[in-house]
PDB file of C-alpha atoms in Angstrom:
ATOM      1  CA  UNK G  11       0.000   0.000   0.000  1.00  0.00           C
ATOM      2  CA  UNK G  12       2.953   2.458   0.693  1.00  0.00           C
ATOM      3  CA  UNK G  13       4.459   1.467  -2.485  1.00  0.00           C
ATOM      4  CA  UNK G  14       0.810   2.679  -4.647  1.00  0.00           C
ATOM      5  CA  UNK G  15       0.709   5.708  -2.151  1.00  0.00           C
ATOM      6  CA  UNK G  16       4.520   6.950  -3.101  1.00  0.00           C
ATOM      7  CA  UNK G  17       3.430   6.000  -7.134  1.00  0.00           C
ATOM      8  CA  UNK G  18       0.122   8.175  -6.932  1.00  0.00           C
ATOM      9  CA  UNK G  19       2.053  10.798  -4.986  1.00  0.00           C
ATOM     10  CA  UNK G  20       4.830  10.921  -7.905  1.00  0.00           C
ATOM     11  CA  UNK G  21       2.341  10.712 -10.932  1.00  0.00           C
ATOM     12  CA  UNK G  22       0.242  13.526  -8.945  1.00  0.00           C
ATOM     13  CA  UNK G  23       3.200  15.725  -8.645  1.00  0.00           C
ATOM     14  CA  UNK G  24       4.182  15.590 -12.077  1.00  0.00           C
ATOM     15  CA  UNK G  25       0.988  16.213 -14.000  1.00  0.00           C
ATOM     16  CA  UNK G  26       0.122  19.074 -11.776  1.00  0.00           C
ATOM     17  CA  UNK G  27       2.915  21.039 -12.127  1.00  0.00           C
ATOM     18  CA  UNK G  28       2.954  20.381 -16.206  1.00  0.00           C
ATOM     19  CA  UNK G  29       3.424  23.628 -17.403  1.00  0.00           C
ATOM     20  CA  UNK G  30      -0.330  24.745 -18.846  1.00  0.00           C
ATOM     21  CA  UNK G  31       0.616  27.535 -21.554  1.00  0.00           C
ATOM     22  CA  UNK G  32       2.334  26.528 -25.076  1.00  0.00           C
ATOM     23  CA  UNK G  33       5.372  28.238 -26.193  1.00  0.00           C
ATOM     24  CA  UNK G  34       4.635  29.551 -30.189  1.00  0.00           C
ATOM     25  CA  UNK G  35       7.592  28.774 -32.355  1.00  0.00           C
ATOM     26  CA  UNK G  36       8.597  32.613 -32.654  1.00  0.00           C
ATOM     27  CA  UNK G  37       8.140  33.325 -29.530  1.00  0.00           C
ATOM     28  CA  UNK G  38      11.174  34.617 -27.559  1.00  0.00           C
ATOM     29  CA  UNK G  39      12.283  34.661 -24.213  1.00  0.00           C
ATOM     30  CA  UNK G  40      11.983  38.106 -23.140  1.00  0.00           C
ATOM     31  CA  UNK G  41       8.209  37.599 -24.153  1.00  0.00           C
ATOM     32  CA  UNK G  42       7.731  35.686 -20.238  1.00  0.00           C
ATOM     33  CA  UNK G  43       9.448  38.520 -19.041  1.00  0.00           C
ATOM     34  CA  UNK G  44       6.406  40.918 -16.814  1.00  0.00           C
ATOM     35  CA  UNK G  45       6.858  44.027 -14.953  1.00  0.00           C
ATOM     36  CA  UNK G  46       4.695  44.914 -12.487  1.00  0.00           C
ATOM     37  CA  UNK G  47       4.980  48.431 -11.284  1.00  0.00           C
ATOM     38  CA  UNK G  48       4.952  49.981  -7.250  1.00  0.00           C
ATOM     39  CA  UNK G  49       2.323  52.290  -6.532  1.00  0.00           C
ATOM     40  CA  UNK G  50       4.823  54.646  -5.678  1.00  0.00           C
ATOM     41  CA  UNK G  51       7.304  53.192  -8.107  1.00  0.00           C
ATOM     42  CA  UNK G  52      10.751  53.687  -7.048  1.00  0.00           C
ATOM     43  CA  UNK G  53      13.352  51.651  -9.616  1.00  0.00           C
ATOM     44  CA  UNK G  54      15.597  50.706  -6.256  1.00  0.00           C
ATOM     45  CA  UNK G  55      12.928  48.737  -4.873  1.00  0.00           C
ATOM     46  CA  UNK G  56      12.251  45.008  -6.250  1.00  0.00           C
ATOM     47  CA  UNK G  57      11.405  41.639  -6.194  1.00  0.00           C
ATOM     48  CA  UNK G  58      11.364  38.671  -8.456  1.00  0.00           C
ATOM     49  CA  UNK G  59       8.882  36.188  -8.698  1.00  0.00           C
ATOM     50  CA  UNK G  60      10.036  32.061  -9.990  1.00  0.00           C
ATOM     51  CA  UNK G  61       6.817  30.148 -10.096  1.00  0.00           C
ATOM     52  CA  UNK G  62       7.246  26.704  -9.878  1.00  0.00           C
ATOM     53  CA  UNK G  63       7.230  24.331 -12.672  1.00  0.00           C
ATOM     54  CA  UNK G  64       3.855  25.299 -14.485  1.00  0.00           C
ATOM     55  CA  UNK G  65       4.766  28.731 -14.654  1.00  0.00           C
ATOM     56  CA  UNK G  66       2.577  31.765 -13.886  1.00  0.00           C
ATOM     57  CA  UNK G  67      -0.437  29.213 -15.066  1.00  0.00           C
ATOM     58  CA  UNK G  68      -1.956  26.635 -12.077  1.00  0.00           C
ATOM     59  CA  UNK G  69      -4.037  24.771 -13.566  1.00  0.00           C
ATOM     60  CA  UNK G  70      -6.540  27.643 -15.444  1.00  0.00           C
ATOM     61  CA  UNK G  71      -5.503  30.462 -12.822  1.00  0.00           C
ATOM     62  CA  UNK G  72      -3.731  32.637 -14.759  1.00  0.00           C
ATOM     63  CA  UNK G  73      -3.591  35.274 -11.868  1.00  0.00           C
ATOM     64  CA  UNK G  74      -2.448  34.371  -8.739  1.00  0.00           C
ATOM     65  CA  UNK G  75       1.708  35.439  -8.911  1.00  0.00           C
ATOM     66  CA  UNK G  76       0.049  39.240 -10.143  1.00  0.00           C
ATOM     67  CA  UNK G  77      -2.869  39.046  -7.141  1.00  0.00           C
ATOM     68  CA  UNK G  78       0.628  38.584  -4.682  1.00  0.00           C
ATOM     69  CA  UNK G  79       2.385  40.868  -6.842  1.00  0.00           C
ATOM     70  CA  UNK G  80      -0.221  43.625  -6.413  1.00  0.00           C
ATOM     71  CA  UNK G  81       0.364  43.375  -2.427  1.00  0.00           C
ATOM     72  CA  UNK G  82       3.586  43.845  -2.458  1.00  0.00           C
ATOM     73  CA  UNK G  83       2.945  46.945  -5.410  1.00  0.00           C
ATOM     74  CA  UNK G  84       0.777  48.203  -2.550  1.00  0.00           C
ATOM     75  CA  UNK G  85       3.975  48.311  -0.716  1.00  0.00           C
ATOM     76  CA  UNK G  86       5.921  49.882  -2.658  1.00  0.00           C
ATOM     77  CA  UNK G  87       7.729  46.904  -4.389  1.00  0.00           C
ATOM     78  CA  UNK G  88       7.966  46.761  -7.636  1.00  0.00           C
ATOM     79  CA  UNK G  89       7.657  43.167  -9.186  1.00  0.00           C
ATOM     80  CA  UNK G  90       9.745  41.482 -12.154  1.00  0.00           C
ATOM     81  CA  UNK G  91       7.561  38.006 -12.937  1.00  0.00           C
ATOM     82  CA  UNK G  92       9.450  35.296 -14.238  1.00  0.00           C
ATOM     83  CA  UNK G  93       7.587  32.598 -16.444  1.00  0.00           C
ATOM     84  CA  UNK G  94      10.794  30.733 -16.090  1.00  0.00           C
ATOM     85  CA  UNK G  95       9.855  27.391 -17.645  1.00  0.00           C
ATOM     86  CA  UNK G  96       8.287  29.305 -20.858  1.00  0.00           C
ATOM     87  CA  UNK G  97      11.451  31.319 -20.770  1.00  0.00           C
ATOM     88  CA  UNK G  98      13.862  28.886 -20.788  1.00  0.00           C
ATOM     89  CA  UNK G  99      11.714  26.373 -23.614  1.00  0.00           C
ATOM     90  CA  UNK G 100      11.599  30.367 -25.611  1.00  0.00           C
ATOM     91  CA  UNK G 101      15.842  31.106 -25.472  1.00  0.00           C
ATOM     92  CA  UNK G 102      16.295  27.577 -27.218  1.00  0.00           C
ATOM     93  CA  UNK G 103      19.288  27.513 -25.003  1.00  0.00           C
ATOM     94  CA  UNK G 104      21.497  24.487 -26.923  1.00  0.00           C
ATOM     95  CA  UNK G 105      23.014  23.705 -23.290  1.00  0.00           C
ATOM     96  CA  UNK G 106      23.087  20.374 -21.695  1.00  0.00           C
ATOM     97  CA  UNK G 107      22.334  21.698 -17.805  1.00  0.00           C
ATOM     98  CA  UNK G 108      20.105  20.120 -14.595  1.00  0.00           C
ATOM     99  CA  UNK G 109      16.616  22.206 -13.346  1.00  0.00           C
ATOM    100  CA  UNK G 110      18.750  24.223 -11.123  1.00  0.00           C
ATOM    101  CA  UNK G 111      21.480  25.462 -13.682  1.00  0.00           C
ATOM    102  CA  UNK G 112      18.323  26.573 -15.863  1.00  0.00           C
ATOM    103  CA  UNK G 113      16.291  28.206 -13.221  1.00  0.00           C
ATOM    104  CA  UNK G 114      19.210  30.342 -11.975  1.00  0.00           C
ATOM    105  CA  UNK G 115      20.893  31.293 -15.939  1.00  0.00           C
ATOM    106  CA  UNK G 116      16.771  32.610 -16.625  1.00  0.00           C
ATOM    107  CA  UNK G 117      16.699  34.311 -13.490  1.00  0.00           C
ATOM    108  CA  UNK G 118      19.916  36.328 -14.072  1.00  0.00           C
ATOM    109  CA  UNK G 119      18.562  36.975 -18.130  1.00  0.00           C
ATOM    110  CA  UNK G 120      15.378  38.810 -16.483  1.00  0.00           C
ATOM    111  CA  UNK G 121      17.160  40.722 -14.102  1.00  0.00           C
ATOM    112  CA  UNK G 122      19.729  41.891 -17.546  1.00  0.00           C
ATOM    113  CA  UNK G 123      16.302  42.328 -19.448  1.00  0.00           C
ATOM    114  CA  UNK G 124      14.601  44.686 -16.364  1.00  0.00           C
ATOM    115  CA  UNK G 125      17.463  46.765 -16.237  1.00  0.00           C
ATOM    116  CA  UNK G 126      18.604  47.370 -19.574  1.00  0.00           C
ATOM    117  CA  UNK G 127      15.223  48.428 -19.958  1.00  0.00           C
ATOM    118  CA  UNK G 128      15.552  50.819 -16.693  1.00  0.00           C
ATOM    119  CA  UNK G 129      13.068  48.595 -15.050  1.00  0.00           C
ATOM    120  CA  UNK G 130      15.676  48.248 -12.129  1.00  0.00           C
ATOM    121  CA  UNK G 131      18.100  50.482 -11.137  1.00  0.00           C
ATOM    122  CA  UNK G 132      21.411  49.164 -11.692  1.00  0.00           C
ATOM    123  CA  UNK G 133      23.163  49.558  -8.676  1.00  0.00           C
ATOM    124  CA  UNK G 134      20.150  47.960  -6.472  1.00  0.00           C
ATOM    125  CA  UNK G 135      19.554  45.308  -4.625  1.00  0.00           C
ATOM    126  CA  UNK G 136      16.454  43.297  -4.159  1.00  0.00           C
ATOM    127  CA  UNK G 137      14.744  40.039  -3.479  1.00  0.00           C
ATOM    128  CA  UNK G 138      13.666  36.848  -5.229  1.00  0.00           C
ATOM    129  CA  UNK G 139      10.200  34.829  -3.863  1.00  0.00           C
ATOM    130  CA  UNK G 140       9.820  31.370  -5.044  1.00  0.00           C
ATOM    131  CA  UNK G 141       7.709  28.916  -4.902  1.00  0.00           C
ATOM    132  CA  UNK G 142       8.031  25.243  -4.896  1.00  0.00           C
ATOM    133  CA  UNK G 143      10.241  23.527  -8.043  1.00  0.00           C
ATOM    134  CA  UNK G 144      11.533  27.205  -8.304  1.00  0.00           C
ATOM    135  CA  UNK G 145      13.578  25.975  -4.786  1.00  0.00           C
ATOM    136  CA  UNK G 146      15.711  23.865  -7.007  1.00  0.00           C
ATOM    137  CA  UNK G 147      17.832  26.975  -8.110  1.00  0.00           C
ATOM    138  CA  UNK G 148      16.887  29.158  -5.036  1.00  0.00           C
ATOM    139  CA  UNK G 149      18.543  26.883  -2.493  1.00  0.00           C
ATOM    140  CA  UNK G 150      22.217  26.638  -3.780  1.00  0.00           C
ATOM    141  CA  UNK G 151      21.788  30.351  -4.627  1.00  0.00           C
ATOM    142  CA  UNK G 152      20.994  30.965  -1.153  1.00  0.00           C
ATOM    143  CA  UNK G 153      24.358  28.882  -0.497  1.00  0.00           C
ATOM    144  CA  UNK G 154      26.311  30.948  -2.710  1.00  0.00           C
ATOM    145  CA  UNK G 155      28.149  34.309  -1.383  1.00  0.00           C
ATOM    146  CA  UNK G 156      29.734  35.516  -5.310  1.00  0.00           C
ATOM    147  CA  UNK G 157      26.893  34.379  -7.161  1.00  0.00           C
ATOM    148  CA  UNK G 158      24.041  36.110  -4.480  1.00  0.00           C
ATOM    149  CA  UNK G 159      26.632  39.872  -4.407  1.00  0.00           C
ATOM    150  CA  UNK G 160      26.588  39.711  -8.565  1.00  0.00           C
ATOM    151  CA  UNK G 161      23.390  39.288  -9.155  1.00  0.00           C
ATOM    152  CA  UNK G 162      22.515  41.956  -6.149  1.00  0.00           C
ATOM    153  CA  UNK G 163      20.395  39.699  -4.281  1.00  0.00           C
ATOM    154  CA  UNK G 164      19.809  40.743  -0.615  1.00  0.00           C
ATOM    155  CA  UNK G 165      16.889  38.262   0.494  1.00  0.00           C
ATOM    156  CA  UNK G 166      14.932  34.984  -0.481  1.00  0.00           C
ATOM    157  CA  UNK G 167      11.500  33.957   0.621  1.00  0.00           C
ATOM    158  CA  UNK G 168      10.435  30.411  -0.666  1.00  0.00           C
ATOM    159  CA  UNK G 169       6.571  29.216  -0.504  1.00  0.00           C
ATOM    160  CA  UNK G 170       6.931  25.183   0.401  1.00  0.00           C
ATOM    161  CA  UNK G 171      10.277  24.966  -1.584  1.00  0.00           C
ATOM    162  CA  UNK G 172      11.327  21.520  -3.705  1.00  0.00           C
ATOM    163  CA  UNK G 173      14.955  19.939  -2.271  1.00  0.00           C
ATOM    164  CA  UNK G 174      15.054  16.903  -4.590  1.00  0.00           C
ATOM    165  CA  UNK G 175      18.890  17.462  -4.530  1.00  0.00           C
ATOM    166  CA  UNK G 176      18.317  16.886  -0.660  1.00  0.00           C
ATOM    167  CA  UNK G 177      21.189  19.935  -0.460  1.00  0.00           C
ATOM    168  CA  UNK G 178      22.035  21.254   3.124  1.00  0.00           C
ATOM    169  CA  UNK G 179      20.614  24.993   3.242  1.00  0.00           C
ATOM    170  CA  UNK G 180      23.488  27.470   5.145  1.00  0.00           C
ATOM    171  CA  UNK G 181      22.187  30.850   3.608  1.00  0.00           C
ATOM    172  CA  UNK G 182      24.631  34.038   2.577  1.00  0.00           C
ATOM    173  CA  UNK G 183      21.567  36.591   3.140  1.00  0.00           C
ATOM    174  CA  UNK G 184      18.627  35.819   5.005  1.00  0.00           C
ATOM    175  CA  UNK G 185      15.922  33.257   3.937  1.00  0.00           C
ATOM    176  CA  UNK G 186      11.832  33.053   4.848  1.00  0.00           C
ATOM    177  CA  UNK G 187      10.847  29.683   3.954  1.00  0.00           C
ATOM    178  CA  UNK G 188       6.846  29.412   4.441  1.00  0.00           C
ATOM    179  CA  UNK G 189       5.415  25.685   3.976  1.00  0.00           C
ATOM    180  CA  UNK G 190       1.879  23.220   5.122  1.00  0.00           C
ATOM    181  CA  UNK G 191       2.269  20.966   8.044  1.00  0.00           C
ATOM    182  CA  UNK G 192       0.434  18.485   5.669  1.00  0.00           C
ATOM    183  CA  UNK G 193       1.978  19.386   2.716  1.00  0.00           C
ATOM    184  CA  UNK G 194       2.746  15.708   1.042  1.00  0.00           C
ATOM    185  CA  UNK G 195       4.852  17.045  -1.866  1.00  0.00           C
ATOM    186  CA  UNK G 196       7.183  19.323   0.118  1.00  0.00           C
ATOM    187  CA  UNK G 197       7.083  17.379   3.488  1.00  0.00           C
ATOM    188  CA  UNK G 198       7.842  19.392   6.613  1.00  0.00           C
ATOM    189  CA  UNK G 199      10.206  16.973   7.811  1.00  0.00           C
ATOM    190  CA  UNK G 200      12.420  17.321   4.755  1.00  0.00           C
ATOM    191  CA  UNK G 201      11.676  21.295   5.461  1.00  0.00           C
ATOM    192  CA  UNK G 202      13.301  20.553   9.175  1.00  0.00           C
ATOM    193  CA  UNK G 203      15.939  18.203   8.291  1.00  0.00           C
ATOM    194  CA  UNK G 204      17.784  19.898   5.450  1.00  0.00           C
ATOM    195  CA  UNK G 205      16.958  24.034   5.702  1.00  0.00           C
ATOM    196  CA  UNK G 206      16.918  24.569   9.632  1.00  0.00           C
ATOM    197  CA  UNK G 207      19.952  27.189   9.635  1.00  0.00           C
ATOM    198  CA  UNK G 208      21.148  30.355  10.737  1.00  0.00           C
ATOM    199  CA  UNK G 209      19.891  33.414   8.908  1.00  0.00           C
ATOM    200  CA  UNK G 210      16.726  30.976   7.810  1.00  0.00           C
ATOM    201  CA  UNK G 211      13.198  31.712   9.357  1.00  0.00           C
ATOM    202  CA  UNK G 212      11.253  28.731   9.130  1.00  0.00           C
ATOM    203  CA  UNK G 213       7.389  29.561   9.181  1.00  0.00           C
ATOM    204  CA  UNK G 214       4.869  26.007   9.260  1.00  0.00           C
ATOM    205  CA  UNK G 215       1.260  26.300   8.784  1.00  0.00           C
ATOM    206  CA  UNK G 216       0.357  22.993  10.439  1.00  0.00           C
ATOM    207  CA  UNK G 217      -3.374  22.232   8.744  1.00  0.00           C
ATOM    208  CA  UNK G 218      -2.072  23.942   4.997  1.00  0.00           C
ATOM    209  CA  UNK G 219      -1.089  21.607   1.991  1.00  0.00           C
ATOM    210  CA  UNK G 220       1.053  22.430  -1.129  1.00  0.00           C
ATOM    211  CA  UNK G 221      -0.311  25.304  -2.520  1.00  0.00           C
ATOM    212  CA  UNK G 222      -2.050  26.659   0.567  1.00  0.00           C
ATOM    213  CA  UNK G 223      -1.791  30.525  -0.662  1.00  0.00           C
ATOM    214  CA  UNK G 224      -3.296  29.917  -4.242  1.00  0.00           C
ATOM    215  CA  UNK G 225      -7.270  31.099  -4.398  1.00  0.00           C
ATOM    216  CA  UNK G 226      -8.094  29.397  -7.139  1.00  0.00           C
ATOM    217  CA  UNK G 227      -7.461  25.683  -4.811  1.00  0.00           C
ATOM    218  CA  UNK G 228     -10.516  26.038  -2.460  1.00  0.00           C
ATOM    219  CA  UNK G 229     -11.553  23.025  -3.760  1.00  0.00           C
ATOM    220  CA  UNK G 230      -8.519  21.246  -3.709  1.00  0.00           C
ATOM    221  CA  UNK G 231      -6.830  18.442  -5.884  1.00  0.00           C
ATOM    222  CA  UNK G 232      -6.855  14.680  -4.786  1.00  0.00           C
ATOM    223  CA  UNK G 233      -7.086  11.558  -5.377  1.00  0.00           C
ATOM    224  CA  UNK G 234      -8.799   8.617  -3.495  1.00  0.00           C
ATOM    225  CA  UNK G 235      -7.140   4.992  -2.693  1.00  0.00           C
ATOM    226  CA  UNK G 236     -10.560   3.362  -3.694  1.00  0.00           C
ATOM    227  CA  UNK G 237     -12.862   5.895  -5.796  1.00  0.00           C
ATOM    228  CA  UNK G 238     -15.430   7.443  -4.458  1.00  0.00           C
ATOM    229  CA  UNK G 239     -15.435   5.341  -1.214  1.00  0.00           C
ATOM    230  CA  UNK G 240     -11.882   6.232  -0.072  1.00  0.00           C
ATOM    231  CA  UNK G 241     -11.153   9.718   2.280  1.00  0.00           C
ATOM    232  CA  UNK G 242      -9.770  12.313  -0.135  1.00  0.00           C
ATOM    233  CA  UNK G 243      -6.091  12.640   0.263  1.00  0.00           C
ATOM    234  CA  UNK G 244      -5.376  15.783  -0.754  1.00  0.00           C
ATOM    235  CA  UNK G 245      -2.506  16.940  -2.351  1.00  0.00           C
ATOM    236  CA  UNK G 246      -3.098  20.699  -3.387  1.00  0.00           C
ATOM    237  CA  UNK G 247      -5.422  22.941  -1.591  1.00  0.00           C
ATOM    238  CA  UNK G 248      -5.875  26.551  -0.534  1.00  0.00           C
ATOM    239  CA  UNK G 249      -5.889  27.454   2.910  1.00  0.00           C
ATOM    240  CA  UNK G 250      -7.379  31.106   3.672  1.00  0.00           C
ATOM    241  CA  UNK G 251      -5.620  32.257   7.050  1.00  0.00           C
ATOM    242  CA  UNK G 252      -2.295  30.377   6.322  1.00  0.00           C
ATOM    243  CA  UNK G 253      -2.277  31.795   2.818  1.00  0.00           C
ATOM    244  CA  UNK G 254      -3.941  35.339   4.742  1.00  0.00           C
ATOM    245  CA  UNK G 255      -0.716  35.164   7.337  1.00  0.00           C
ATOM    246  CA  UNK G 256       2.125  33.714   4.873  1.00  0.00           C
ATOM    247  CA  UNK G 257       1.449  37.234   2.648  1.00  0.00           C
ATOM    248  CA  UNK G 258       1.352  39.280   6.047  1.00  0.00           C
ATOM    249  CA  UNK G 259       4.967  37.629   6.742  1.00  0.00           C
ATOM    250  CA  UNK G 260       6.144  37.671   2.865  1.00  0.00           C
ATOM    251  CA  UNK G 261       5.979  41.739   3.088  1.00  0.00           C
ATOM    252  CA  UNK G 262       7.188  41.968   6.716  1.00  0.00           C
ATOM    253  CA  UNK G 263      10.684  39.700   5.634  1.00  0.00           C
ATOM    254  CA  UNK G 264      10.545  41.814   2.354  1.00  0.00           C
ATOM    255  CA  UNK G 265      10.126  45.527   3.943  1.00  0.00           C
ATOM    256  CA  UNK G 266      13.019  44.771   6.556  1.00  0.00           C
ATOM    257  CA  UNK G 267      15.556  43.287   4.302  1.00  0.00           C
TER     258      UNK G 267
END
């Protein structure tokens, strides 16, 4: 029975996060490239967004990185949005190189793109928020002092972030990492075992599940061992105060950094 579990969990986890949008032919990299402008814009403040692997698409929601990035426009952060996976399929990038090489080289292309185009002031620094697969790349960046000062990176917040690379988190600037006590992709326990550091805030939401801050999840995605008769075991699902509390802390980490 564990065995079936562990399959359904696997198969679960990678047709969810199948990224949702097409990438045309002619389409070109900088085209998954969205700026989202402060209220009181000020070039000097920033943050970047890495989705995880579906993009800035879950499932049909086709909003929910902007919704966050309008709270932290409220707050006078200016947001770059990264459709990294688009991105990357869009450069047709003739490199042989693992998730985390390609997440990180598409990161550092968006920040060129923002500021050649005066987006982002050049001698800033700013923030990157990612959520799950996007942990790949954000983890060893977190890990890495030369890499963090050249891309001008001063924080990293991480919504329930993917470790598959099981890689020891000792952070060069500080980290918020924000994850679902029941979360059976992410599981807390790898959360505790591999990122409890110094300079890491660890925030758990005991009742949330993967995806626990996205709307458009009320209803949740799950599966049942026996159909229909079975308990749902759910495997994505919104969860209004965590998701309420986790943006509350998200702005807090990002104001004081």
């Amino acid at each position: 029975m564990k065995t079936i579990l562990k399959l359904l969990l696997v198969f679960s986890l990678f047709t969810s996060c199948i990224p949702m949008q097409k990438v045309p032919k002619d389409a070109k990299m900088t085209d998954f490239f969205h700026f989202q402008k402060a209220k009181n814009y000020d070039a000097s403040k920033w943050a970047v967004f890495l989705p995880g692997t579906g993009g800035l698409r879950i499932f049909k929601d086709t909003t929910h990185y902007y919704n966050v990035a309008e709270k932290l426009n409220a707050e006078g952060i200016s947001v770059l949005l990264v459709d990294n996976v688009a991105a990357y399929k869009a450069s047709k990038r003739e490199v042989d190189e693992e998730e985390p090489v390609q997440i990180l080289w598409t990161l550092e292309e968006a920040l060129k793109w923002a500021k050649q185009n005066a987006l982002i002031d050049q001698n800033s620094d700013g923030s990157v928020v990612g959520w799950s697969r996007a942990g790949l790349g954000l983890i060893p960046l977190a890990n890495d002092a030369s890499e963090l000062e050249r891309l001008k990176i001063k924080s990293i917040a991480l919504f329930y972030p993917a470790n598959g690379y099981e890689i020891q988190l000792k952070p060069k600037v500080p980290v918020l990492i924000m994850t679902g006590g029941k979360d059976k992709i992410v599981k807390v326990d790898d959360i505790l075992k591999y990122m409890v550091a110094e300079n890491a805030t660890i925030q758990v939401y005991d009742d949330a599940y993967h995806g626990y801050d996205v709307k458009s999840l009320k209803k949740g995605k799950y599966f049942r061992f026996i159909p229909f008769i079975s308990k749902k075991q759910y495997l994505l699902k919104y969860n209004e105060v965590a998701a309420k509390e986790s943006f509350e802390e998200l702005i807090k980490f990002l104001n004081n950094k």
